[in-house]
PDB file of C-alpha atoms in Angstrom:
ATOM      1  CA  MET H   1       0.057   0.012  -0.057  1.00  0.00           C
ATOM      2  CA  PRO H   2       1.482   3.472  -0.747  1.00  0.00           C
ATOM      3  CA  SER H   3       2.485   5.644   1.846  1.00  0.00           C
ATOM      4  CA  LEU H   4       0.686   8.926   2.831  1.00  0.00           C
ATOM      5  CA  ASP H   5       3.796  10.771   1.729  1.00  0.00           C
ATOM      6  CA  LEU H   6       3.726   9.347  -1.615  1.00  0.00           C
ATOM      7  CA  LEU H   7      -0.034   9.784  -2.125  1.00  0.00           C
ATOM      8  CA  LEU H   8       0.372  13.680  -1.081  1.00  0.00           C
ATOM      9  CA  THR H   9       3.138  14.083  -3.640  1.00  0.00           C
ATOM     10  CA  PHE H  10       0.751  12.414  -6.215  1.00  0.00           C
ATOM     11  CA  LEU H  11      -2.167  14.720  -5.591  1.00  0.00           C
ATOM     12  CA  GLU H  12       0.016  17.764  -5.610  1.00  0.00           C
ATOM     13  CA  VAL H  13       1.563  16.863  -9.070  1.00  0.00           C
ATOM     14  CA  TYR H  14      -2.089  15.917 -10.328  1.00  0.00           C
ATOM     15  CA  ARG H  15      -3.612  19.315  -8.971  1.00  0.00           C
ATOM     16  CA  ALA H  16      -0.574  21.483 -10.096  1.00  0.00           C
ATOM     17  CA  GLY H  17      -0.187  19.943 -13.469  1.00  0.00           C
ATOM     18  CA  SER H  18       3.754  19.973 -13.210  1.00  0.00           C
ATOM     19  CA  LEU H  19       6.467  18.462 -11.048  1.00  0.00           C
ATOM     20  CA  SER H  20       8.058  22.041 -10.313  1.00  0.00           C
ATOM     21  CA  ALA H  21       4.692  23.451  -9.028  1.00  0.00           C
ATOM     22  CA  ALA H  22       3.850  20.588  -6.901  1.00  0.00           C
ATOM     23  CA  ALA H  23       7.522  20.932  -5.410  1.00  0.00           C
ATOM     24  CA  GLN H  24       7.005  24.636  -4.609  1.00  0.00           C
ATOM     25  CA  ARG H  25       3.671  23.580  -2.802  1.00  0.00           C
ATOM     26  CA  LEU H  26       5.148  20.722  -0.884  1.00  0.00           C
ATOM     27  CA  GLY H  27       8.266  22.911   0.128  1.00  0.00           C
ATOM     28  CA  VAL H  28      10.739  20.241  -1.395  1.00  0.00           C
ATOM     29  CA  THR H  29      12.828  19.936  -4.453  1.00  0.00           C
ATOM     30  CA  GLN H  30      11.648  18.759  -7.861  1.00  0.00           C
ATOM     31  CA  PRO H  31      13.981  15.664  -7.788  1.00  0.00           C
ATOM     32  CA  ALA H  32      12.268  14.647  -4.347  1.00  0.00           C
ATOM     33  CA  VAL H  33       8.947  14.805  -6.325  1.00  0.00           C
ATOM     34  CA  THR H  34      10.380  12.862  -9.340  1.00  0.00           C
ATOM     35  CA  GLY H  35      11.656  10.320  -7.025  1.00  0.00           C
ATOM     36  CA  GLN H  36       8.454   9.781  -4.893  1.00  0.00           C
ATOM     37  CA  LEU H  37       6.269   9.798  -8.036  1.00  0.00           C
ATOM     38  CA  ALA H  38       8.673   7.072  -9.673  1.00  0.00           C
ATOM     39  CA  ARG H  39       8.314   4.930  -6.406  1.00  0.00           C
ATOM     40  CA  LEU H  40       4.485   5.269  -6.628  1.00  0.00           C
ATOM     41  CA  GLU H  41       4.332   4.387 -10.222  1.00  0.00           C
ATOM     42  CA  GLU H  42       6.572   1.448  -9.363  1.00  0.00           C
ATOM     43  CA  GLN H  43       4.149   0.190  -6.801  1.00  0.00           C
ATOM     44  CA  VAL H  44       0.997   0.827  -9.081  1.00  0.00           C
ATOM     45  CA  GLY H  45       2.522  -0.878 -11.751  1.00  0.00           C
ATOM     46  CA  GLU H  46       1.989   1.707 -14.700  1.00  0.00           C
ATOM     47  CA  PRO H  47       2.797   5.310 -15.411  1.00  0.00           C
ATOM     48  CA  LEU H  48       0.480   7.849 -13.720  1.00  0.00           C
ATOM     49  CA  PHE H  49       1.352  10.765 -15.889  1.00  0.00           C
ATOM     50  CA  VAL H  50       2.751  11.859 -19.318  1.00  0.00           C
ATOM     51  CA  ARG H  51       5.739  14.275 -19.442  1.00  0.00           C
ATOM     52  CA  THR H  52       5.373  17.210 -21.766  1.00  0.00           C
ATOM     53  CA  ARG H  53       7.083  20.391 -22.417  1.00  0.00           C
ATOM     54  CA  ARG H  54       4.532  22.326 -20.363  1.00  0.00           C
ATOM     55  CA  GLY H  55       4.302  19.986 -17.374  1.00  0.00           C
ATOM     56  CA  VAL H  56       2.582  16.564 -16.903  1.00  0.00           C
ATOM     57  CA  THR H  57      -0.733  15.027 -18.151  1.00  0.00           C
ATOM     58  CA  PRO H  58      -2.497  12.731 -15.852  1.00  0.00           C
ATOM     59  CA  THR H  59      -3.137   9.280 -17.385  1.00  0.00           C
ATOM     60  CA  GLN H  60      -6.732   7.507 -16.806  1.00  0.00           C
ATOM     61  CA  ARG H  61      -5.137   5.402 -13.996  1.00  0.00           C
ATOM     62  CA  ALA H  62      -4.220   8.768 -12.325  1.00  0.00           C
ATOM     63  CA  ALA H  63      -7.619  10.139 -12.696  1.00  0.00           C
ATOM     64  CA  VAL H  64      -9.051   7.112 -11.151  1.00  0.00           C
ATOM     65  CA  LEU H  65      -6.532   7.224  -8.411  1.00  0.00           C
ATOM     66  CA  ALA H  66      -7.097  10.735  -7.630  1.00  0.00           C
ATOM     67  CA  SER H  67     -10.879  10.568  -7.351  1.00  0.00           C
ATOM     68  CA  ARG H  68     -10.545   7.543  -4.852  1.00  0.00           C
ATOM     69  CA  VAL H  69      -7.993   8.819  -2.449  1.00  0.00           C
ATOM     70  CA  GLY H  70      -8.287  12.655  -2.832  1.00  0.00           C
ATOM     71  CA  THR H  71     -10.944  13.430  -0.104  1.00  0.00           C
ATOM     72  CA  HIS H  72      -9.257  10.807   2.301  1.00  0.00           C
ATOM     73  CA  VAL H  73      -5.785  12.303   1.918  1.00  0.00           C
ATOM     74  CA  ASP H  74      -6.776  15.864   2.327  1.00  0.00           C
ATOM     75  CA  GLY H  75      -8.608  14.902   5.588  1.00  0.00           C
ATOM     76  CA  LEU H  76      -5.553  13.050   6.956  1.00  0.00           C
ATOM     77  CA  ARG H  77      -3.334  16.084   5.923  1.00  0.00           C
ATOM     78  CA  GLY H  78      -5.573  18.539   7.749  1.00  0.00           C
ATOM     79  CA  ALA H  79      -5.650  16.214  10.901  1.00  0.00           C
ATOM     80  CA  LEU H  80      -1.838  15.729  10.737  1.00  0.00           C
ATOM     81  CA  ASP H  81      -0.623  19.338   9.581  1.00  0.00           C
ATOM     82  CA  PRO H  82       1.224  20.941  12.550  1.00  0.00           C
ATOM     83  CA  ALA H  83       0.968  24.534  11.211  1.00  0.00           C
ATOM     84  CA  ASP H  84      -1.578  25.411  13.721  1.00  0.00           C
ATOM     85  CA  THR H  85       0.527  24.164  16.753  1.00  0.00           C
ATOM     86  CA  GLU H  86       3.846  25.452  15.607  1.00  0.00           C
ATOM     87  CA  PRO H  87       4.792  28.737  17.508  1.00  0.00           C
ATOM     88  CA  VAL H  88       5.933  31.878  15.897  1.00  0.00           C
ATOM     89  CA  LEU H  89       9.787  32.153  16.150  1.00  0.00           C
ATOM     90  CA  GLY H  90      10.702  35.465  14.953  1.00  0.00           C
ATOM     91  CA  GLY H  91      14.254  36.816  14.719  1.00  0.00           C
ATOM     92  CA  THR H  92      16.644  36.549  11.857  1.00  0.00           C
ATOM     93  CA  VAL H  93      18.831  33.713  10.573  1.00  0.00           C
ATOM     94  CA  ARG H  94      21.922  34.433   8.198  1.00  0.00           C
ATOM     95  CA  ILE H  95      22.835  31.220   6.127  1.00  0.00           C
ATOM     96  CA  GLY H  96      25.251  30.862   3.392  1.00  0.00           C
ATOM     97  CA  GLY H  97      26.258  27.983   0.915  1.00  0.00           C
ATOM     98  CA  ALA H  98      26.912  27.265  -2.883  1.00  0.00           C
ATOM     99  CA  ALA H  99      24.239  28.715  -5.214  1.00  0.00           C
ATOM    100  CA  GLU H 100      23.233  25.326  -6.711  1.00  0.00           C
ATOM    101  CA  PHE H 101      22.857  23.488  -3.530  1.00  0.00           C
ATOM    102  CA  MET H 102      21.105  26.262  -1.974  1.00  0.00           C
ATOM    103  CA  THR H 103      18.644  27.261  -4.689  1.00  0.00           C
ATOM    104  CA  LEU H 104      17.684  23.550  -5.462  1.00  0.00           C
ATOM    105  CA  LEU H 105      17.610  21.849  -1.989  1.00  0.00           C
ATOM    106  CA  VAL H 106      18.030  24.505   0.932  1.00  0.00           C
ATOM    107  CA  ILE H 107      15.718  27.254  -0.046  1.00  0.00           C
ATOM    108  CA  PRO H 108      12.591  25.091   0.210  1.00  0.00           C
ATOM    109  CA  VAL H 109      13.437  24.282   3.713  1.00  0.00           C
ATOM    110  CA  LEU H 110      14.056  28.065   4.373  1.00  0.00           C
ATOM    111  CA  ALA H 111      10.475  28.667   3.316  1.00  0.00           C
ATOM    112  CA  GLY H 112       9.060  26.764   6.079  1.00  0.00           C
ATOM    113  CA  LEU H 113      11.051  29.079   8.614  1.00  0.00           C
ATOM    114  CA  ALA H 114       9.937  32.229   6.861  1.00  0.00           C
ATOM    115  CA  ARG H 115       6.339  31.009   7.432  1.00  0.00           C
ATOM    116  CA  ARG H 116       7.034  30.946  11.295  1.00  0.00           C
ATOM    117  CA  GLY H 117       7.948  34.631  11.277  1.00  0.00           C
ATOM    118  CA  VAL H 118      11.847  34.233  10.821  1.00  0.00           C
ATOM    119  CA  ARG H 119      13.495  36.759   8.637  1.00  0.00           C
ATOM    120  CA  VAL H 120      16.093  34.814   6.372  1.00  0.00           C
ATOM    121  CA  HIS H 121      19.232  36.278   4.839  1.00  0.00           C
ATOM    122  CA  THR H 122      20.948  34.070   2.448  1.00  0.00           C
ATOM    123  CA  THR H 123      24.318  34.599   0.971  1.00  0.00           C
ATOM    124  CA  LEU H 124      25.546  32.337  -2.071  1.00  0.00           C
ATOM    125  CA  GLY H 125      29.395  31.758  -2.750  1.00  0.00           C
ATOM    126  CA  LEU H 126      32.430  29.691  -2.207  1.00  0.00           C
ATOM    127  CA  ALA H 127      32.849  27.558   0.837  1.00  0.00           C
ATOM    128  CA  ASP H 128      36.033  29.298   2.134  1.00  0.00           C
ATOM    129  CA  ASP H 129      34.587  32.677   1.730  1.00  0.00           C
ATOM    130  CA  LEU H 130      31.430  31.588   3.479  1.00  0.00           C
ATOM    131  CA  LEU H 131      33.273  30.125   6.405  1.00  0.00           C
ATOM    132  CA  SER H 132      35.165  33.338   6.759  1.00  0.00           C
ATOM    133  CA  GLU H 133      32.045  35.252   7.095  1.00  0.00           C
ATOM    134  CA  LEU H 134      30.917  32.619   9.756  1.00  0.00           C
ATOM    135  CA  ALA H 135      33.895  32.857  11.883  1.00  0.00           C
ATOM    136  CA  ALA H 136      33.514  36.796  11.670  1.00  0.00           C
ATOM    137  CA  ASP H 137      30.023  36.536  12.953  1.00  0.00           C
ATOM    138  CA  ARG H 138      28.440  37.677   9.738  1.00  0.00           C
ATOM    139  CA  LEU H 139      26.662  34.439   9.121  1.00  0.00           C
ATOM    140  CA  ASP H 140      24.828  32.212  11.560  1.00  0.00           C
ATOM    141  CA  LEU H 141      25.067  28.827   9.602  1.00  0.00           C
ATOM    142  CA  VAL H 142      26.929  27.710   6.426  1.00  0.00           C
ATOM    143  CA  VAL H 143      26.369  24.620   4.325  1.00  0.00           C
ATOM    144  CA  SER H 144      30.060  23.807   3.184  1.00  0.00           C
ATOM    145  CA  ALA H 145      31.218  21.814   0.417  1.00  0.00           C
ATOM    146  CA  VAL H 146      34.732  21.499   2.316  1.00  0.00           C
ATOM    147  CA  ARG H 147      35.428  20.315   5.864  1.00  0.00           C
ATOM    148  CA  PRO H 148      35.869  23.438   7.949  1.00  0.00           C
ATOM    149  CA  LYS H 149      39.321  23.517   9.714  1.00  0.00           C
ATOM    150  CA  ARG H 150      38.856  26.593  11.571  1.00  0.00           C
ATOM    151  CA  GLN H 151      39.273  26.635  15.331  1.00  0.00           C
ATOM    152  CA  ALA H 152      36.157  28.908  15.549  1.00  0.00           C
ATOM    153  CA  VAL H 153      33.765  26.763  13.527  1.00  0.00           C
ATOM    154  CA  LEU H 154      32.066  23.638  14.517  1.00  0.00           C
ATOM    155  CA  ALA H 155      30.861  21.262  11.898  1.00  0.00           C
ATOM    156  CA  GLU H 156      28.831  18.062  11.472  1.00  0.00           C
ATOM    157  CA  PRO H 157      28.434  15.884   8.265  1.00  0.00           C
ATOM    158  CA  LEU H 158      25.219  16.853   6.815  1.00  0.00           C
ATOM    159  CA  VAL H 159      24.834  14.757   3.378  1.00  0.00           C
ATOM    160  CA  ASP H 160      26.859  13.182   0.859  1.00  0.00           C
ATOM    161  CA  GLU H 161      26.464  14.442  -2.755  1.00  0.00           C
ATOM    162  CA  GLU H 162      27.129  11.766  -5.417  1.00  0.00           C
ATOM    163  CA  PHE H 163      28.755  12.461  -8.835  1.00  0.00           C
ATOM    164  CA  VAL H 164      27.728  11.193 -12.278  1.00  0.00           C
ATOM    165  CA  LEU H 165      29.210  11.377 -15.555  1.00  0.00           C
ATOM    166  CA  VAL H 166      26.574  12.496 -18.178  1.00  0.00           C
ATOM    167  CA  ALA H 167      26.162  13.387 -21.825  1.00  0.00           C
ATOM    168  CA  CYS H 168      23.380  13.943 -24.235  1.00  0.00           C
ATOM    169  CA  PRO H 169      22.231  10.885 -26.032  1.00  0.00           C
ATOM    170  CA  ALA H 170      23.595  12.049 -29.405  1.00  0.00           C
ATOM    171  CA  LEU H 171      27.229  12.362 -27.902  1.00  0.00           C
ATOM    172  CA  ALA H 172      26.816   8.896 -25.855  1.00  0.00           C
ATOM    173  CA  HIS H 173      25.999   7.239 -29.186  1.00  0.00           C
ATOM    174  CA  THR H 174      29.630   8.079 -30.387  1.00  0.00           C
ATOM    175  CA  ILE H 175      31.347   6.086 -27.621  1.00  0.00           C
ATOM    176  CA  ASP H 176      32.394   2.470 -28.234  1.00  0.00           C
ATOM    177  CA  ALA H 177      30.883   0.581 -25.463  1.00  0.00           C
ATOM    178  CA  GLU H 178      33.315  -2.027 -25.105  1.00  0.00           C
ATOM    179  CA  ARG H 179      36.291   0.349 -25.231  1.00  0.00           C
ATOM    180  CA  LEU H 180      34.528   2.407 -22.630  1.00  0.00           C
ATOM    181  CA  ARG H 181      34.667  -0.679 -20.405  1.00  0.00           C
ATOM    182  CA  THR H 182      38.305  -1.726 -20.995  1.00  0.00           C
ATOM    183  CA  GLU H 183      39.975   1.905 -21.900  1.00  0.00           C
ATOM    184  CA  PRO H 184      37.522   4.536 -20.528  1.00  0.00           C
ATOM    185  CA  VAL H 185      40.003   7.314 -20.892  1.00  0.00           C
ATOM    186  CA  ALA H 186      40.665   6.719 -24.486  1.00  0.00           C
ATOM    187  CA  ALA H 187      36.999   5.921 -25.090  1.00  0.00           C
ATOM    188  CA  LEU H 188      36.062   9.290 -23.870  1.00  0.00           C
ATOM    189  CA  ALA H 189      38.815  11.409 -25.126  1.00  0.00           C
ATOM    190  CA  HIS H 190      37.270  12.620 -28.281  1.00  0.00           C
ATOM    191  CA  LEU H 191      34.468  14.233 -26.458  1.00  0.00           C
ATOM    192  CA  PRO H 192      34.793  17.743 -25.183  1.00  0.00           C
ATOM    193  CA  LEU H 193      34.203  18.755 -21.623  1.00  0.00           C
ATOM    194  CA  VAL H 194      31.956  21.337 -19.971  1.00  0.00           C
ATOM    195  CA  ALA H 195      33.510  22.568 -16.772  1.00  0.00           C
ATOM    196  CA  TYR H 196      32.711  24.627 -13.581  1.00  0.00           C
ATOM    197  CA  ALA H 197      36.008  26.139 -13.632  1.00  0.00           C
ATOM    198  CA  GLU H 198      39.203  26.598 -15.357  1.00  0.00           C
ATOM    199  CA  GLU H 199      41.061  24.024 -13.185  1.00  0.00           C
ATOM    200  CA  LEU H 200      38.419  21.428 -13.887  1.00  0.00           C
ATOM    201  CA  PRO H 201      37.853  20.625 -10.244  1.00  0.00           C
ATOM    202  CA  ILE H 202      35.008  18.100 -10.427  1.00  0.00           C
ATOM    203  CA  LEU H 203      36.089  16.680 -13.663  1.00  0.00           C
ATOM    204  CA  ARG H 204      39.615  16.426 -12.690  1.00  0.00           C
ATOM    205  CA  ARG H 205      38.679  14.644  -9.348  1.00  0.00           C
ATOM    206  CA  TYR H 206      36.244  12.147 -11.057  1.00  0.00           C
ATOM    207  CA  TRP H 207      39.060  11.233 -13.688  1.00  0.00           C
ATOM    208  CA  ARG H 208      41.636  10.517 -11.183  1.00  0.00           C
ATOM    209  CA  SER H 209      39.387   8.745  -8.705  1.00  0.00           C
ATOM    210  CA  GLU H 210      37.820   6.376 -11.493  1.00  0.00           C
ATOM    211  CA  PHE H 211      40.363   6.323 -14.309  1.00  0.00           C
ATOM    212  CA  GLY H 212      43.779   6.981 -12.527  1.00  0.00           C
ATOM    213  CA  ARG H 213      44.653  10.414 -14.442  1.00  0.00           C
ATOM    214  CA  ARG H 214      43.603  13.652 -15.521  1.00  0.00           C
ATOM    215  CA  PRO H 215      41.161  13.879 -18.406  1.00  0.00           C
ATOM    216  CA  PRO H 216      42.961  14.770 -21.617  1.00  0.00           C
ATOM    217  CA  ASN H 217      39.874  15.873 -23.449  1.00  0.00           C
ATOM    218  CA  PRO H 218      39.331  19.498 -25.000  1.00  0.00           C
ATOM    219  CA  VAL H 219      37.449  22.027 -22.880  1.00  0.00           C
ATOM    220  CA  ALA H 220      34.539  23.217 -24.939  1.00  0.00           C
ATOM    221  CA  MET H 221      32.783  25.694 -22.346  1.00  0.00           C
ATOM    222  CA  ILE H 222      33.445  26.834 -18.775  1.00  0.00           C
ATOM    223  CA  VAL H 223      30.272  27.557 -16.809  1.00  0.00           C
ATOM    224  CA  PRO H 224      30.567  28.824 -13.146  1.00  0.00           C
ATOM    225  CA  ASP H 225      27.123  27.301 -12.365  1.00  0.00           C
ATOM    226  CA  LEU H 226      26.396  23.853 -12.233  1.00  0.00           C
ATOM    227  CA  ARG H 227      22.832  24.323 -13.427  1.00  0.00           C
ATOM    228  CA  GLY H 228      24.417  26.034 -16.487  1.00  0.00           C
ATOM    229  CA  VAL H 229      26.951  23.226 -16.866  1.00  0.00           C
ATOM    230  CA  LEU H 230      23.920  20.707 -16.981  1.00  0.00           C
ATOM    231  CA  ALA H 231      22.085  23.045 -19.779  1.00  0.00           C
ATOM    232  CA  ALA H 232      25.348  22.944 -22.038  1.00  0.00           C
ATOM    233  CA  VAL H 233      25.266  19.192 -21.677  1.00  0.00           C
ATOM    234  CA  VAL H 234      21.733  18.774 -22.616  1.00  0.00           C
ATOM    235  CA  ALA H 235      22.335  21.124 -25.566  1.00  0.00           C
ATOM    236  CA  GLY H 236      25.080  19.067 -26.804  1.00  0.00           C
ATOM    237  CA  ALA H 237      28.287  21.126 -25.847  1.00  0.00           C
ATOM    238  CA  GLY H 238      30.190  18.394 -24.499  1.00  0.00           C
ATOM    239  CA  ILE H 239      30.127  15.860 -21.377  1.00  0.00           C
ATOM    240  CA  SER H 240      30.602  16.732 -17.754  1.00  0.00           C
ATOM    241  CA  VAL H 241      30.375  15.555 -14.221  1.00  0.00           C
ATOM    242  CA  LEU H 242      27.657  16.730 -11.852  1.00  0.00           C
ATOM    243  CA  PRO H 243      26.096  15.944  -8.576  1.00  0.00           C
ATOM    244  CA  ARG H 244      23.282  13.613  -8.931  1.00  0.00           C
ATOM    245  CA  TYR H 245      20.614  15.902  -7.434  1.00  0.00           C
ATOM    246  CA  ILE H 246      21.284  18.490 -10.307  1.00  0.00           C
ATOM    247  CA  ALA H 247      21.345  15.754 -13.099  1.00  0.00           C
ATOM    248  CA  ALA H 248      18.349  13.600 -11.738  1.00  0.00           C
ATOM    249  CA  PRO H 249      15.509  15.718 -13.593  1.00  0.00           C
ATOM    250  CA  ALA H 250      17.361  15.437 -16.994  1.00  0.00           C
ATOM    251  CA  LEU H 251      18.375  11.832 -16.530  1.00  0.00           C
ATOM    252  CA  HIS H 252      14.724  11.080 -15.733  1.00  0.00           C
ATOM    253  CA  ALA H 253      13.548  12.972 -18.732  1.00  0.00           C
ATOM    254  CA  GLY H 254      16.163  11.254 -21.015  1.00  0.00           C
ATOM    255  CA  GLU H 255      17.764  14.640 -21.935  1.00  0.00           C
ATOM    256  CA  VAL H 256      21.120  13.124 -20.806  1.00  0.00           C
ATOM    257  CA  VAL H 257      22.470   9.575 -20.010  1.00  0.00           C
ATOM    258  CA  ARG H 258      24.929   8.352 -17.495  1.00  0.00           C
ATOM    259  CA  LEU H 259      28.160   7.183 -19.163  1.00  0.00           C
ATOM    260  CA  HIS H 260      29.868   5.552 -16.447  1.00  0.00           C
ATOM    261  CA  ASP H 261      28.775   3.419 -13.499  1.00  0.00           C
ATOM    262  CA  PRO H 262      31.413   2.904 -11.151  1.00  0.00           C
ATOM    263  CA  GLN H 263      31.411   0.188  -8.312  1.00  0.00           C
ATOM    264  CA  ALA H 264      31.188   2.871  -5.611  1.00  0.00           C
ATOM    265  CA  ALA H 265      29.877   6.275  -6.675  1.00  0.00           C
ATOM    266  CA  PRO H 266      32.294   9.379  -6.070  1.00  0.00           C
ATOM    267  CA  LEU H 267      31.173  11.225  -3.193  1.00  0.00           C
ATOM    268  CA  ASN H 268      31.490  14.667  -1.691  1.00  0.00           C
ATOM    269  CA  THR H 269      30.592  15.289   1.855  1.00  0.00           C
ATOM    270  CA  LEU H 270      28.613  18.536   2.653  1.00  0.00           C
ATOM    271  CA  TYR H 271      28.832  19.913   6.146  1.00  0.00           C
ATOM    272  CA  LEU H 272      26.784  22.057   8.343  1.00  0.00           C
ATOM    273  CA  ALA H 273      29.024  24.753  10.054  1.00  0.00           C
ATOM    274  CA  VAL H 274      28.106  26.980  13.011  1.00  0.00           C
ATOM    275  CA  ARG H 275      30.173  29.528  14.883  1.00  0.00           C
ATOM    276  CA  ARG H 276      31.801  27.782  18.188  1.00  0.00           C
ATOM    277  CA  GLY H 277      30.366  29.520  21.327  1.00  0.00           C
ATOM    278  CA  SER H 278      27.837  31.510  19.418  1.00  0.00           C
ATOM    279  CA  ALA H 279      24.780  32.783  21.358  1.00  0.00           C
ATOM    280  CA  ALA H 280      21.671  30.517  21.335  1.00  0.00           C
ATOM    281  CA  ASN H 281      19.243  31.408  18.630  1.00  0.00           C
ATOM    282  CA  PRO H 282      15.963  29.515  18.662  1.00  0.00           C
ATOM    283  CA  ALA H 283      15.416  29.836  14.822  1.00  0.00           C
ATOM    284  CA  VAL H 284      19.060  28.709  14.154  1.00  0.00           C
ATOM    285  CA  ALA H 285      18.368  25.675  16.199  1.00  0.00           C
ATOM    286  CA  VAL H 286      15.140  24.957  14.397  1.00  0.00           C
ATOM    287  CA  LEU H 287      16.830  25.359  10.974  1.00  0.00           C
ATOM    288  CA  ARG H 288      19.507  22.839  11.744  1.00  0.00           C
ATOM    289  CA  ASP H 289      17.035  20.303  12.964  1.00  0.00           C
ATOM    290  CA  ARG H 290      15.004  21.042   9.553  1.00  0.00           C
ATOM    291  CA  LEU H 291      18.077  20.471   7.463  1.00  0.00           C
ATOM    292  CA  ARG H 292      19.106  17.068   9.134  1.00  0.00           C
ATOM    293  CA  GLN H 293      15.509  16.059   8.469  1.00  0.00           C
ATOM    294  CA  ALA H 294      15.491  17.113   4.787  1.00  0.00           C
ATOM    295  CA  ALA H 295      19.095  15.501   4.279  1.00  0.00           C
ATOM    296  CA  ARG H 296      17.305  12.075   4.953  1.00  0.00           C
ATOM    297  CA  GLN H 297      15.332  12.603   1.615  1.00  0.00           C
ATOM    298  CA  TRP H 298      18.294  14.289  -0.271  1.00  0.00           C
ATOM    299  CA  ASP H 299      20.110  10.972   0.223  1.00  0.00           C
ATOM    300  CA  GLU H 300      17.393   9.420  -1.861  1.00  0.00           C
ATOM    301  CA  LEU H 301      17.886  11.756  -4.884  1.00  0.00           C
TER     302      LEU H 301
END
């Protein structure tokens, strides 16, 4: 029997007509909605929506399911909704993190805090710069892509982001599958790269971890935003390595394909960092708990 969470997500998609609109209503990310919908469709045994450029169109099976469960799920949601019992917090929270991770995963969590009267200030940037701001008491909390080493900062692991090597289907078809298995560097060498930065930080780490050397490929584009990197890959500019939470919607839609399936996926740990000895702030404490809870869903993306 499908869980209440899966049915709630299904109804929001059914009523909103798109995955992104449903994600906004639920206060979660679009990849989370995509994943929950895929699990429900697996349990039901058939597709519930047809994906289109403008959103999704429900199948006949979806219409029947919505008519059967809609009223019951709405009643349960009203009974379980904690909104009426959560106290107003007030105050201000200053949080920093990488633009992509903040935009796609953290900001939906921040929206729930804003509804409780908290004023939220977000700062987007590089981890080292944000940790300096945290140590100087200009931020209350940082989601850091590097392990903080400053004496003034306390940090805990929040979530591991998994990296995937992707290309559009047209470029993927130019790769010799057998050679990719036995000589991956040579099999991929003719394909241009789309990089996040001149130093190829993510690509270089993936190639060294999985293939034992730097990528010899030509660089076609440098885009200092991972969402832009994905857009370039979808458009056929080249191949790249991306966090799975960024690539997931395009993978699900067939706009890109995964080129390499390692035995152990390359991971990078993200940390939740606060300033050591900072004054107690109830809103910051609530946000830390909310982020820890949300990270359990992020692990499934």
